Coordinates of N, CA, C and O in Angstrom, one line a residue:
Q230 N 103.2 35.1 38.6 CA 103.4 36.5 38.7 C 102.9 37.2 40.0 O 101.5 36.7 40.4
V231 N 103.3 37.8 40.7 CA 102.8 38.2 41.9 C 101.5 39.9 41.6 O 102.1 40.5 40.4
Q232 N 100.7 39.5 41.9 CA 99.7 41.1 41.9 C 99.7 41.2 43.2 O 99.4 41.1 44.2
L233 N 99.5 43.0 43.0 CA 99.6 43.4 44.3 C 98.3 44.4 44.0 O 97.9 44.9 43.2
V234 N 97.3 44.4 45.3 CA 95.9 45.3 45.4 C 95.8 46.1 46.7 O 96.2 45.7 47.5
E235 N 96.2 47.4 46.3 CA 96.1 48.5 47.2 C 94.8 48.9 47.3 O 93.8 48.9 46.8
S236 N 94.4 49.4 49.0 CA 93.2 50.1 49.1 C 93.5 51.1 50.4 O 94.6 51.0 50.8
G237 N 92.6 51.9 50.6 CA 92.8 52.7 51.8 C 93.0 54.1 51.5 O 93.2 55.1 52.4
G238 N 93.4 54.7 50.3 CA 93.5 56.1 50.0 C 92.3 57.0 50.2 O 91.2 56.4 50.4
G239 N 92.5 58.1 50.1 CA 91.6 59.2 50.2 C 92.0 60.5 50.2 O 92.7 60.8 50.6
L240 N 90.6 61.4 50.6 CA 91.1 62.7 51.3 C 90.8 62.7 52.8 O 89.8 62.3 53.6
V241 N 91.9 63.7 53.3 CA 91.7 63.7 54.7 C 92.5 65.1 55.1 O 93.3 65.7 54.5
Q242 N 92.1 65.6 56.6 CA 92.4 66.9 56.3 C 93.9 67.0 57.1 O 94.1 65.9 57.5
P243 N 94.4 67.5 57.3 CA 96.0 67.7 58.0 C 95.8 67.6 59.7 O 94.9 67.9 60.0
G244 N 96.6 66.8 60.0 CA 96.7 66.0 61.3 C 95.8 64.9 61.3 O 95.9 64.1 62.4
G245 N 95.4 64.4 60.3 CA 94.2 63.4 60.5 C 95.2 61.9 60.0 O 96.5 61.8 59.9
S246 N 94.4 60.7 60.0 CA 95.1 59.5 59.2 C 94.6 58.5 58.5 O 93.2 59.0 58.3
L247 N 95.3 57.9 58.1 CA 94.5 56.8 56.9 C 95.5 55.8 56.9 O 97.0 55.5 57.7
R248 N 95.3 54.3 56.6 CA 95.8 53.3 56.6 C 95.6 53.0 55.3 O 94.4 52.3 54.9
L249 N 96.9 52.4 54.6 CA 96.7 51.7 53.2 C 97.0 50.0 53.4 O 97.7 50.0 54.4
S250 N 96.3 49.5 52.8 CA 96.6 48.0 52.5 C 97.3 47.5 51.3 O 96.9 48.2 50.4
C251 N 98.1 46.8 51.3 CA 98.1 46.0 50.2 C 98.0 44.4 50.4 O 98.9 44.0 50.7
A252 N 97.6 43.9 49.4 CA 97.3 42.4 49.2 C 98.3 42.0 48.2 O 97.6 42.4 47.2
A253 N 99.1 40.9 48.4 CA 99.7 40.2 47.3 C 98.9 38.6 47.0 O 98.6 38.1 47.9
S254 N 98.9 38.4 45.8 CA 98.5 37.1 45.4 C 99.3 36.8 44.3 O 100.0 37.3 43.4
G255 N 98.9 35.3 44.0 CA 100.0 34.4 43.0 C 100.7 33.4 43.9 O 100.5 33.1 44.8
T256 N 101.5 32.8 42.7 CA 102.2 31.3 43.4 C 103.1 31.7 44.0 O 104.5 31.4 43.6
I257 N 103.2 32.4 45.3 CA 103.9 33.2 46.2 C 104.7 31.9 46.8 O 103.9 31.5 48.0
L258 N 106.1 32.2 47.2 CA 106.6 31.2 48.6 C 106.9 31.9 49.5 O 106.5 31.9 50.4
S259 N 107.4 33.2 49.1 CA 107.5 34.3 50.4 C 107.8 35.4 49.5 O 107.9 36.0 48.5
I260 N 107.4 36.6 50.6 CA 107.3 38.2 50.1 C 108.8 38.4 50.8 O 108.6 38.5 52.0
N261 N 109.8 38.9 50.1 CA 111.1 39.1 50.5 C 111.2 40.5 51.3 O 111.6 40.6 52.3
A262 N 110.2 41.2 50.9 CA 110.1 42.7 51.1 C 108.8 43.2 50.6 O 108.5 42.9 49.6
I263 N 108.2 44.1 51.2 CA 107.0 45.0 50.5 C 106.9 46.2 51.2 O 107.3 46.6 52.6
G264 N 106.5 47.0 50.8 CA 106.3 48.6 51.1 C 105.8 49.7 50.2 O 104.9 49.2 49.6
W265 N 105.9 50.5 50.7 CA 105.5 52.0 49.5 C 106.1 52.7 49.0 O 107.1 53.3 50.0
Y266 N 106.0 53.4 48.1 CA 106.7 54.3 47.5 C 105.6 55.4 47.2 O 104.6 54.9 47.1
R267 N 105.9 56.7 47.0 CA 104.9 57.5 46.5 C 105.7 58.7 45.7 O 106.9 58.8 45.6
Q268 N 104.7 59.3 44.6 CA 105.1 60.4 44.0 C 103.9 61.1 43.9 O 102.8 61.4 43.7
A269 N 104.2 62.3 44.0 CA 103.8 63.7 44.0 C 103.9 64.4 42.4 O 104.9 64.0 41.4
P270 N 103.1 65.0 42.4 CA 103.0 65.9 40.9 C 104.2 66.7 40.8 O 104.7 67.1 41.5
G271 N 105.0 66.3 39.8 CA 106.2 66.8 39.4 C 107.5 66.7 40.0 O 108.3 67.2 39.7
K272 N 107.4 65.5 41.0 CA 108.4 65.1 41.7 C 108.7 63.4 41.2 O 107.7 62.7 40.7
E273 N 109.9 63.3 41.5 CA 110.3 61.6 41.4 C 109.8 60.7 42.4 O 109.5 61.4 43.6
R274 N 109.5 59.8 42.1 CA 109.1 58.4 43.0 C 110.1 58.0 44.0 O 111.3 58.0 44.1
E275 N 109.4 58.2 45.2 CA 110.5 58.2 46.4 C 110.2 56.8 47.2 O 108.7 56.6 47.6
L276 N 111.0 56.5 48.0 CA 110.4 55.2 49.2 C 110.2 55.9 50.1 O 110.4 57.1 50.7
V277 N 108.9 55.4 50.7 CA 108.3 56.0 52.1 C 108.6 55.1 53.1 O 108.8 55.3 54.1
A278 N 108.3 53.5 52.8 CA 108.7 52.8 54.1 C 108.7 51.4 53.3 O 108.0 50.9 52.5
V279 N 109.5 50.2 53.9 CA 109.9 48.8 53.5 C 109.8 47.9 54.5 O 110.4 48.6 55.6
V280 N 109.2 46.8 54.8 CA 109.4 45.9 55.6 C 109.9 44.7 55.1 O 109.1 44.0 54.2
T281 N 110.8 43.8 55.9 CA 111.4 42.5 55.3 C 110.6 41.4 55.6 O 109.8 41.7 56.7
T282 N 111.0 40.2 55.3 CA 110.4 39.0 56.0 C 110.5 39.0 57.3 O 109.5 38.5 58.0
G283 N 111.7 39.5 57.6 CA 112.2 39.4 59.3 C 111.7 40.4 60.1 O 111.5 40.3 61.3
G284 N 110.9 41.2 59.4 CA 110.3 42.5 60.0 C 110.9 43.7 60.3 O 110.4 44.6 60.9
S285 N 112.2 43.5 59.7 CA 112.9 44.6 59.8 C 112.2 46.1 58.6 O 112.1 45.6 57.6
A286 N 112.3 47.1 59.4 CA 111.6 48.2 58.6 C 112.5 49.5 58.2 O 113.0 49.5 59.4
N287 N 112.4 50.1 57.1 CA 112.9 51.4 56.9 C 112.1 52.2 56.4 O 110.9 52.1 56.0
Y288 N 112.4 53.2 56.9 CA 111.4 54.7 56.6 C 112.1 55.9 55.9 O 113.5 56.0 56.4
A289 N 111.6 56.6 55.0 CA 112.0 57.7 54.8 C 112.1 58.8 56.1 O 111.4 58.5 56.6
D290 N 113.1 59.8 55.8 CA 113.5 60.6 57.2 C 111.8 61.3 57.4 O 111.6 61.9 58.3
S291 N 111.1 61.9 56.2 CA 110.2 62.5 56.5 C 108.9 62.1 56.8 O 108.1 62.8 57.2
V292 N 108.8 60.5 57.1 CA 107.9 60.0 57.8 C 108.2 59.3 59.3 O 107.1 59.0 59.9
K293 N 109.2 59.3 59.2 CA 109.6 58.6 60.7 C 108.6 59.4 61.9 O 108.8 60.4 62.0
G294 N 108.3 58.4 62.5 CA 107.7 59.0 64.0 C 106.0 59.3 63.7 O 105.1 59.1 64.6
R295 N 105.7 59.1 62.2 CA 104.5 59.6 61.9 C 103.4 58.1 61.0 O 102.6 57.8 61.2
F296 N 104.4 57.7 60.4 CA 103.7 56.2 59.9 C 104.5 55.0 60.3 O 105.5 55.0 60.8
T297 N 103.6 53.8 60.3 CA 104.0 52.9 60.6 C 103.8 51.9 59.7 O 102.8 51.6 59.2
I298 N 104.5 51.0 59.2 CA 104.3 49.7 58.4 C 104.3 48.5 59.0 O 105.4 48.1 60.3
S299 N 103.4 47.6 58.5 CA 103.5 46.3 59.1 C 103.0 45.1 58.3 O 102.7 45.6 57.3
R300 N 103.1 44.0 58.5 CA 102.5 43.0 57.4 C 102.1 42.0 58.0 O 102.3 41.3 59.0
D301 N 101.2 41.3 57.7 CA 100.4 39.8 58.1 C 101.0 38.9 57.0 O 100.5 38.6 55.8
N302 N 102.0 38.0 57.2 CA 102.5 36.9 56.6 C 101.4 35.8 56.2 O 101.6 35.3 55.2
A303 N 100.7 35.5 57.0 CA 99.5 34.5 56.9 C 98.7 35.1 55.5 O 98.0 34.0 55.0
K304 N 98.6 36.4 55.3 CA 97.4 37.0 54.5 C 98.0 37.8 52.9 O 97.6 38.0 52.6
N305 N 99.8 37.4 53.4 CA 100.3 38.3 52.2 C 100.0 40.0 52.2 O 100.0 40.2 50.9
T306 N 99.7 40.3 53.2 CA 99.3 41.6 53.2 C 100.1 42.6 54.1 O 100.6 42.2 55.2
A307 N 100.4 43.8 53.6 CA 101.1 45.1 54.4 C 100.2 46.0 54.5 O 99.2 46.3 54.1
Y308 N 100.8 46.7 55.4 CA 99.5 47.9 56.1 C 100.4 49.1 56.4 O 101.8 49.0 57.0
L309 N 100.0 50.4 55.9 CA 100.7 51.4 56.5 C 99.8 52.4 57.1 O 99.0 52.8 56.2
Q310 N 100.0 52.3 58.2 CA 99.2 53.5 59.0 C 100.0 54.7 59.0 O 101.3 55.2 59.4
M311 N 99.2 55.7 58.6 CA 100.0 57.2 58.4 C 99.2 57.8 59.3 O 98.0 58.4 59.1
N312 N 99.7 58.6 60.4 CA 99.3 59.4 61.3 C 99.7 61.0 61.3 O 101.0 60.9 60.5
S313 N 99.3 61.9 61.6 CA 99.5 63.2 61.7 C 100.2 63.8 60.1 O 101.1 64.1 60.0
L314 N 99.1 63.3 59.5 CA 99.2 63.7 57.9 C 99.4 65.4 57.6 O 98.8 65.8 58.2
K315 N 100.6 65.5 56.8 CA 100.6 66.7 56.5 C 100.4 67.1 55.0 O 100.4 66.2 53.9
P316 N 99.9 68.2 54.3 CA 99.9 68.4 53.2 C 100.8 68.0 51.9 O 100.8 67.6 50.8
E317 N 102.2 67.9 52.3 CA 103.4 67.3 51.6 C 103.3 65.8 51.4 O 103.9 65.4 50.8
D318 N 102.1 65.3 52.4 CA 102.1 63.8 52.1 C 101.2 63.5 51.1 O 101.4 62.0 50.5
T319 N 101.0 64.5 50.4 CA 99.7 64.3 49.5 C 100.5 63.9 48.4 O 101.6 64.2 47.7
A320 N 100.3 62.2 47.4 CA 100.9 61.6 46.3 C 100.1 60.5 45.9 O 99.1 60.2 46.8
V321 N 100.6 60.0 44.9 CA 100.3 58.7 44.7 C 100.9 57.8 45.4 O 102.0 57.7 45.3
Y322 N 100.4 56.9 46.0 CA 101.2 55.9 47.0 C 100.9 54.2 46.0 O 99.9 53.6 45.7
Y323 N 102.1 54.1 45.7 CA 102.6 52.8 45.1 C 102.8 51.6 46.3 O 104.0 51.7 46.7
C324 N 102.6 50.6 46.0 CA 102.8 49.2 46.7 C 104.1 48.6 45.8 O 103.5 48.6 44.7
Y325 N 104.9 48.2 46.7 CA 105.9 47.3 46.0 C 106.3 46.1 46.7 O 106.2 46.3 47.7
A326 N 106.5 44.9 46.0 CA 107.0 43.6 46.7 C 108.0 43.2 45.8 O 108.0 42.9 44.5
R327 N 109.0 42.4 46.5 CA 109.8 41.8 45.7 C 110.0 40.3 46.7 O 109.3 40.1 47.8
V328 N 109.3 39.1 45.6 CA 109.0 37.7 46.3 C 109.9 36.7 45.2 O 110.7 37.0 44.6
S329 N 109.7 35.5 46.4 CA 110.0 34.4 45.7 C 109.1 33.3 45.3 O 108.2 33.2 46.0
Y330 N 109.0 32.7 44.6 CA 108.4 31.6 43.5 C 108.6 30.3 44.0 O 109.7 30.0 44.4
Y331 N 107.6 29.7 44.2 CA 107.8 28.0 44.3 C 108.7 27.3 43.3 O 109.6 26.5 43.7
N332 N 108.9 27.9 42.1 CA 109.5 27.3 41.2 C 111.1 28.1 41.3 O 112.2 27.3 40.4
G333 N 111.7 28.8 42.4 CA 113.0 29.1 42.7 C 113.3 30.3 42.0 O 114.4 31.1 42.5
G334 N 112.2 30.9 41.3 CA 112.2 32.2 40.7 C 112.0 33.4 41.7 O 111.5 33.0 42.9
T335 N 112.5 34.4 41.7 CA 112.2 35.6 42.0 C 111.4 36.4 41.0 O 111.8 36.7 39.9
G336 N 110.8 37.9 41.5 CA 110.3 38.6 40.9 C 110.1 40.0 41.7 O 110.0 40.1 43.1
A337 N 109.4 41.0 41.2 CA 108.7 42.0 42.0 C 107.6 42.5 41.0 O 107.6 42.3 40.1
S338 N 107.0 43.3 41.6 CA 106.0 44.0 41.0 C 105.3 45.2 41.7 O 105.6 45.5 43.0
W339 N 104.8 45.9 41.2 CA 103.9 47.4 41.5 C 102.6 47.2 41.5 O 101.9 46.4 40.8
G340 N 101.9 47.8 42.5 CA 100.5 48.1 42.5 C 99.9 49.1 41.7 O 100.8 50.0 41.2
Q341 N 98.6 49.3 41.4 CA 98.3 50.6 40.5 C 98.3 51.7 41.1 O 97.9 52.7 40.3
G342 N 98.5 51.6 42.6 CA 98.3 53.1 43.0 C 97.2 53.8 43.7 O 96.3 53.2 42.9
T343 N 97.1 54.5 44.6 CA 96.3 54.7 45.2 C 96.5 56.3 45.9 O 97.4 56.7 46.3
Q344 N 95.4 57.4 45.6 CA 95.8 58.4 45.9 C 95.5 59.1 47.3 O 94.3 58.7 47.7
V345 N 96.2 59.5 48.0 CA 96.2 60.3 49.0 C 96.2 61.7 49.3 O 97.3 62.4 48.7
T346 N 95.1 62.6 49.5 CA 95.3 63.7 49.4 C 95.1 64.5 50.9 O 93.9 63.9 51.5
V347 N 95.7 65.1 51.6 CA 95.8 65.6 52.6 C 95.7 67.6 52.5 O 96.4 68.1 51.8
S348 N 94.6 67.8 52.8 CA 94.1 69.3 52.5 C 92.8 69.6 53.4 O 91.9 68.8 53.7
S349 N 92.5 70.8 53.7 CA 91.6 71.0 54.7 C 90.7 72.0 53.7 O 89.4 72.3 54.3

């Protein structure tokens, strides 16, 4: 089973930046896709950004041009660089990954979540 450990959340002023990291561990053959979702109080969880093995990235319209997702395949780690943060970006950010295992199986997992608060 894959385990995801997130880091990098916190409190930042509007217009500021944060970088989230998500490290995957386990008997993983490959990470097929990895990315972040977020959930604000009273709202449904929504996709923020995802990147595939080949490096193809997709973003929510609300973060395009401000957020950049990247991955280091050697470290099984993904990063979400968040710039020009807005109060409406405040949410718990969850890492998500779909993986293939050495035994031929596939799986998916969620991280524990990290709080991002944008406030003056």
